[in-house]
PDB file of C-alpha atoms in Angstrom:
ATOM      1  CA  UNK A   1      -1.480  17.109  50.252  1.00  0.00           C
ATOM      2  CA  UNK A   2      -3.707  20.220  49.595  1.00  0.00           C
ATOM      3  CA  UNK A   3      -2.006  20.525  46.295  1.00  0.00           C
ATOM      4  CA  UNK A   4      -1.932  16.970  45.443  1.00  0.00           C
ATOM      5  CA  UNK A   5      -5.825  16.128  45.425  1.00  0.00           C
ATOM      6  CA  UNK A   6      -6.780  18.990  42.709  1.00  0.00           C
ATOM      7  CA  UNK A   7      -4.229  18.267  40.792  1.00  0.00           C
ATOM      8  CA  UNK A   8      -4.803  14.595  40.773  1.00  0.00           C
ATOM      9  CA  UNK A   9      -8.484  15.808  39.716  1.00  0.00           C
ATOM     10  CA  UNK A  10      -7.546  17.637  37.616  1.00  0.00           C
ATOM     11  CA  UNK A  11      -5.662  15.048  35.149  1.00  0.00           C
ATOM     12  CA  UNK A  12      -8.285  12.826  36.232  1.00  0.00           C
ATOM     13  CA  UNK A  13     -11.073  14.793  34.336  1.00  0.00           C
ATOM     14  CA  UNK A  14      -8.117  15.597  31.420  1.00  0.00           C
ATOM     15  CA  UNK A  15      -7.896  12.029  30.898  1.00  0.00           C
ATOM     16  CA  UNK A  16     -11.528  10.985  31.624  1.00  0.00           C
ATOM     17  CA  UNK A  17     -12.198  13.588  28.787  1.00  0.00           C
ATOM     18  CA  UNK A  18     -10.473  12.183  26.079  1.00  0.00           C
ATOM     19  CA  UNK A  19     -11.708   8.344  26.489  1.00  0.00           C
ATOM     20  CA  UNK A  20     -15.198   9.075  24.563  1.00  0.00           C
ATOM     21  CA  UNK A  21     -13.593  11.008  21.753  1.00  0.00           C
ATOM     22  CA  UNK A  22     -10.900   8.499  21.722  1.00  0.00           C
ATOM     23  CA  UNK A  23     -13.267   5.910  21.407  1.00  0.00           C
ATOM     24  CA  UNK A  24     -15.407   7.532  18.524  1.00  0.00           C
ATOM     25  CA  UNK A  25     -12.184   6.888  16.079  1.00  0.00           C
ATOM     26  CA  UNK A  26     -11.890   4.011  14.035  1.00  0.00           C
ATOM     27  CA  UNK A  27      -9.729   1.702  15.210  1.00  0.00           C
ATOM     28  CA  UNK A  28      -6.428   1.219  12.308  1.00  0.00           C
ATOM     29  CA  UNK A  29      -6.164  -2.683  11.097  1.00  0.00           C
ATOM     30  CA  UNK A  30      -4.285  -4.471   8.403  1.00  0.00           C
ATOM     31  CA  UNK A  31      -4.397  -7.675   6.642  1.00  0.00           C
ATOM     32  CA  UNK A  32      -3.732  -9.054   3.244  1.00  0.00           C
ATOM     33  CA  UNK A  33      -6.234  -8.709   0.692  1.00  0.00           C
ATOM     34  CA  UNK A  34      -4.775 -10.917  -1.996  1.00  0.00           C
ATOM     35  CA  UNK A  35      -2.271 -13.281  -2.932  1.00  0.00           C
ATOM     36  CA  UNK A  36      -2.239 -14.810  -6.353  1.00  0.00           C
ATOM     37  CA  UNK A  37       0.373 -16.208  -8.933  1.00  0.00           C
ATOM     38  CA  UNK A  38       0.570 -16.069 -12.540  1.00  0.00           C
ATOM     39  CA  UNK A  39       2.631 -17.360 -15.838  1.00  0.00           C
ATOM     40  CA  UNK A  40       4.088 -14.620 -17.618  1.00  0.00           C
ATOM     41  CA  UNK A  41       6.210 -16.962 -19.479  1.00  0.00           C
ATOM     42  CA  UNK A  42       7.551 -20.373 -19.620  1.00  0.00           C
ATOM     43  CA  UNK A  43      10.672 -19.386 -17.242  1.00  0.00           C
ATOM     44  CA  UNK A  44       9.000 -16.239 -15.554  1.00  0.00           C
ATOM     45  CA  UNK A  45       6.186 -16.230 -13.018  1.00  0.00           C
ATOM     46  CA  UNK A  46       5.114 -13.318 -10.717  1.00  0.00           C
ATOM     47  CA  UNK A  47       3.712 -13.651  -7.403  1.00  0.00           C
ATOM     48  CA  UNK A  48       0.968 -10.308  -6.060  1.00  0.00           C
ATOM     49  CA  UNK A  49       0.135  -9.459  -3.011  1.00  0.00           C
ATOM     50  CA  UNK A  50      -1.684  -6.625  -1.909  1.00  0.00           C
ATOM     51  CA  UNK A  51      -2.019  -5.753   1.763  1.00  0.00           C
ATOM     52  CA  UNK A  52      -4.586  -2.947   3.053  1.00  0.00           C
ATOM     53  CA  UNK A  53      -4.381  -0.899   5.954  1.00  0.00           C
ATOM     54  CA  UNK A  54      -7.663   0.812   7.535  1.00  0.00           C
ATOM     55  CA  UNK A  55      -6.526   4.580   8.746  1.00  0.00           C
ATOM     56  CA  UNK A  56      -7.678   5.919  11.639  1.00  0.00           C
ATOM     57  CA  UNK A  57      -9.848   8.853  11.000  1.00  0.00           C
ATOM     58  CA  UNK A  58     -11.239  11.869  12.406  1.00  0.00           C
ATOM     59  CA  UNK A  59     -13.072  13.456   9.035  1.00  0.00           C
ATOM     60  CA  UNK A  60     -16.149  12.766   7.144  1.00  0.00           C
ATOM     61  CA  UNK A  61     -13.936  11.146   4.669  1.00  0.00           C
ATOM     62  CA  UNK A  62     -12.665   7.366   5.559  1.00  0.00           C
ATOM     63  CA  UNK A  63      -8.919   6.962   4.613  1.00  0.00           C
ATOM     64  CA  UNK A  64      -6.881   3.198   3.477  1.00  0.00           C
ATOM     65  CA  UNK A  65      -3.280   2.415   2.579  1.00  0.00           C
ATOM     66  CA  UNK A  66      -2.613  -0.160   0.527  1.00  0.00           C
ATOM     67  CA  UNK A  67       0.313  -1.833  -0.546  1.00  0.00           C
ATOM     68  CA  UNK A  68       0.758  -3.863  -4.406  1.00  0.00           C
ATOM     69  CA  UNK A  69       3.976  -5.861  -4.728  1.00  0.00           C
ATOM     70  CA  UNK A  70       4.931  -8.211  -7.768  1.00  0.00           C
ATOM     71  CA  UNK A  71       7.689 -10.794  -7.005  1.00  0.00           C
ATOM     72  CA  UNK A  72       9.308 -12.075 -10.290  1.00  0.00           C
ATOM     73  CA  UNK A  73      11.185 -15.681 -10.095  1.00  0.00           C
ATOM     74  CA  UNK A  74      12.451 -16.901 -12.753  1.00  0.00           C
ATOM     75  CA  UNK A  75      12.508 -20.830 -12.178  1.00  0.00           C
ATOM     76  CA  UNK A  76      12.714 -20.492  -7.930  1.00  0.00           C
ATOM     77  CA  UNK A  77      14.933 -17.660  -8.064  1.00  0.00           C
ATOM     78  CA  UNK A  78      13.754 -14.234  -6.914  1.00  0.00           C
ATOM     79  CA  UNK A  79      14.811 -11.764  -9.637  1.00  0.00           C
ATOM     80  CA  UNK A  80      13.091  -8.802  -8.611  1.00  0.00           C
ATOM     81  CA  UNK A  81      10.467  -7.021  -6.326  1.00  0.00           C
ATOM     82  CA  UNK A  82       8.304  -4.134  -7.309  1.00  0.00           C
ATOM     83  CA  UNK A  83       5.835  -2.822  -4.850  1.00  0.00           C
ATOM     84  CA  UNK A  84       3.886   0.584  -5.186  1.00  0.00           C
ATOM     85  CA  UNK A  85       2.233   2.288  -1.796  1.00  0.00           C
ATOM     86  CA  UNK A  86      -0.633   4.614  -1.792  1.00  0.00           C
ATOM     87  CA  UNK A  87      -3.156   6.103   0.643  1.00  0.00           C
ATOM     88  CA  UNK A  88      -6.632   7.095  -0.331  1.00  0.00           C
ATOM     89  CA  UNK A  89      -9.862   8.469   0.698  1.00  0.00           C
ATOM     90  CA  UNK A  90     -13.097   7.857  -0.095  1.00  0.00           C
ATOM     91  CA  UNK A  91     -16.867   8.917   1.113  1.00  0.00           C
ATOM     92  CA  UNK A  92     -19.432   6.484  -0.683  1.00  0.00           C
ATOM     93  CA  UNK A  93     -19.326   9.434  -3.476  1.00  0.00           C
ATOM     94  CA  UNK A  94     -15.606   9.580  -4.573  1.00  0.00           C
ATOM     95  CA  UNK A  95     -12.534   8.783  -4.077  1.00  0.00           C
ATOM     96  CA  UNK A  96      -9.001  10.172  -4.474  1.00  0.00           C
ATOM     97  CA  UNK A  97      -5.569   9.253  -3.999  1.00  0.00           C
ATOM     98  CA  UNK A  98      -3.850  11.617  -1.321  1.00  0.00           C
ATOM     99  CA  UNK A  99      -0.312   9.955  -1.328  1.00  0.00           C
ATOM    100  CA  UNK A 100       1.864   7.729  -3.557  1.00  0.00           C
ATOM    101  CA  UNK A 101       5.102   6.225  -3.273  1.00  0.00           C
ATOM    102  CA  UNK A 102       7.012   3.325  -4.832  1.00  0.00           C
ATOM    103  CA  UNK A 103       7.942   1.771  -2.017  1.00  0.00           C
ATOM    104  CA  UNK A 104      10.198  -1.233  -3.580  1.00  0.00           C
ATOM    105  CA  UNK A 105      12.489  -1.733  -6.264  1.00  0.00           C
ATOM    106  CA  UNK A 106      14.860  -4.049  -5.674  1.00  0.00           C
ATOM    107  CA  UNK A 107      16.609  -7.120  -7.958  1.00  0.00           C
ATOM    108  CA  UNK A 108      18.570  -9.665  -8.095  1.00  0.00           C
ATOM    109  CA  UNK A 109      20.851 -12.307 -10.052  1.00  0.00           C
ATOM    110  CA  UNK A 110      22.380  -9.530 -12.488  1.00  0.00           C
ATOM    111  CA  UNK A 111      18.605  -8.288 -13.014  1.00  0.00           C
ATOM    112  CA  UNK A 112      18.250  -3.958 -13.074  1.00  0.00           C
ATOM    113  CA  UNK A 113      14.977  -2.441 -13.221  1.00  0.00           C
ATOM    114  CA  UNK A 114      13.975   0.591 -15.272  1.00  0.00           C
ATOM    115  CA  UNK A 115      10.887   2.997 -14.632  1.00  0.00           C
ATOM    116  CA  UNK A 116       8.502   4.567 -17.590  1.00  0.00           C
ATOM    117  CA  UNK A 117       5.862   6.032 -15.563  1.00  0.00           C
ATOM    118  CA  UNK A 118       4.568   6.260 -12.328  1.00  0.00           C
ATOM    119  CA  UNK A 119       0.916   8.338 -11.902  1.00  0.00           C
ATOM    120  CA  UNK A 120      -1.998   8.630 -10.140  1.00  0.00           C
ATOM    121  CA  UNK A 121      -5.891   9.936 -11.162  1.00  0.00           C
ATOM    122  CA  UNK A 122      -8.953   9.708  -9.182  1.00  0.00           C
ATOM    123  CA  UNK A 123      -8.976   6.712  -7.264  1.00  0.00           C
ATOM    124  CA  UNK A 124      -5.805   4.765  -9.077  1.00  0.00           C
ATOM    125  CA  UNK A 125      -2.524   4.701  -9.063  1.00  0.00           C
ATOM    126  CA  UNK A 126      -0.370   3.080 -12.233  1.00  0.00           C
ATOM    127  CA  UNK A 127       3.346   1.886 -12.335  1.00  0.00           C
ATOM    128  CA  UNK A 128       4.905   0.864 -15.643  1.00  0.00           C
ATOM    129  CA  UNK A 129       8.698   0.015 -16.031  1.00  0.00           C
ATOM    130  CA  UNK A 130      11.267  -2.858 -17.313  1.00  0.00           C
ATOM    131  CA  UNK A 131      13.141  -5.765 -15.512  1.00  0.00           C
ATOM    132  CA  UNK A 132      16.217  -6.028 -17.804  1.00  0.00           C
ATOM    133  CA  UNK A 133      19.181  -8.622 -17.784  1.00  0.00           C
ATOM    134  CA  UNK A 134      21.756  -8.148 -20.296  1.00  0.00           C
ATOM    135  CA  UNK A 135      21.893  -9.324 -22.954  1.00  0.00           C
ATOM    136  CA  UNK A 136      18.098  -9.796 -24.311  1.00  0.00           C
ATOM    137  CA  UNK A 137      15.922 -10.459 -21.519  1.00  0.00           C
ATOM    138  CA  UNK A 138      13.472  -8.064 -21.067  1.00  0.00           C
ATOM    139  CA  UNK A 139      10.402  -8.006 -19.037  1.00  0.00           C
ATOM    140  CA  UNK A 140       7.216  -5.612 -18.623  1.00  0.00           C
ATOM    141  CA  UNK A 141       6.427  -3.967 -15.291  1.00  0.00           C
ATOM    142  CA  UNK A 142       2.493  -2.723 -14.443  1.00  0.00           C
ATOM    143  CA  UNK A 143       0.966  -2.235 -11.421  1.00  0.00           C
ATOM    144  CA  UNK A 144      -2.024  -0.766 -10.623  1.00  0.00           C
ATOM    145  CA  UNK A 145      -4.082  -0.335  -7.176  1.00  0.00           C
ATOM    146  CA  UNK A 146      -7.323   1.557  -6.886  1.00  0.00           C
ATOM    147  CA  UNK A 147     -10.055   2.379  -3.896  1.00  0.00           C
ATOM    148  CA  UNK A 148     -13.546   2.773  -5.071  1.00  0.00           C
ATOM    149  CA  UNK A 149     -15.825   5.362  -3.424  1.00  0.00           C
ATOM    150  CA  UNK A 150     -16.825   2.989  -1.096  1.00  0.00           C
ATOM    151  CA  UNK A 151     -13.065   1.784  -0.118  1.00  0.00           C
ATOM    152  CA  UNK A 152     -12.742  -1.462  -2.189  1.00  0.00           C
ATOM    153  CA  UNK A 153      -9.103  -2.221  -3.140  1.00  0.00           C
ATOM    154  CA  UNK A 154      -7.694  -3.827  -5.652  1.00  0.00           C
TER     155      UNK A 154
END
């Protein structure tokens, strides 16, 4: 019992510790930005969404991952996905992107996809690349997502 009751106090004040700098950090949320649809031809229309994720932080510099995904259809058929992922930071000064990753690429009904370029400067990351079906169809790729020094995506 002797031994019990310090070390009960002892995690006590361990744990008791931690709760104000645990509750100093921002708190991580997600949601979806945007959602819109376009015409890219008479047969072809792409859906984007773009969710964003709020990082939990311990720095003077705030941190977001956000998420840009095109879905091609041609007609109601889904004929490809292509989604780029990228975290940034930002301070109300700058920003800069810290990771990247294309984080879909898939297709479907005989459709292949085909990347040019995938980079990143400052605050933006760009995709480019081709949906192809043989024999002439032929479509342009580009995807962009940026955080502004203030941590506005889009």
């Amino acid at each position: 019992m002797k031994k019990l009751i310090p070390a009960v106090f002892c995690c006590s004040m361990l744990l008791g510790g931690s709760v104000p700098y645990a509750s100093a950090l921002k708190t991580p949320s997600a949601y979806v930005q945007t959602v819109s649809t376009h015409q890219l031809s008479e047969e072809i229309t792409v859906k984007r969404t773009i969710i964003e994720h709020t990082n939990t932080t311990y720095a003077q510099e705030n941190s977001k991952t956000a998420t840009v995904s095109d879905e091609y259809y041609s007609g109601n058929t889904l004929i490809g996905k292509i989604a780029i992922k990228g975290t940034f930071a930002y301070n109300g000064k700058t920003s800069r992107v810290t990771s990247k990753s294309v984080s879909s690429k898939k297709t479907y009904d005989g459709w292949s996809y085909e990347q040019n370029s995938f980079t990143s400067s400052s605050g933006t990351i760009e995709l480019t690349g081709k949906l192809n079906k043989v024999p002439h169809h032929s479509l342009s790729v580009n995807l962009e997502l940026s955080c502004d020094k203030n941590g506005n995506i889009s």
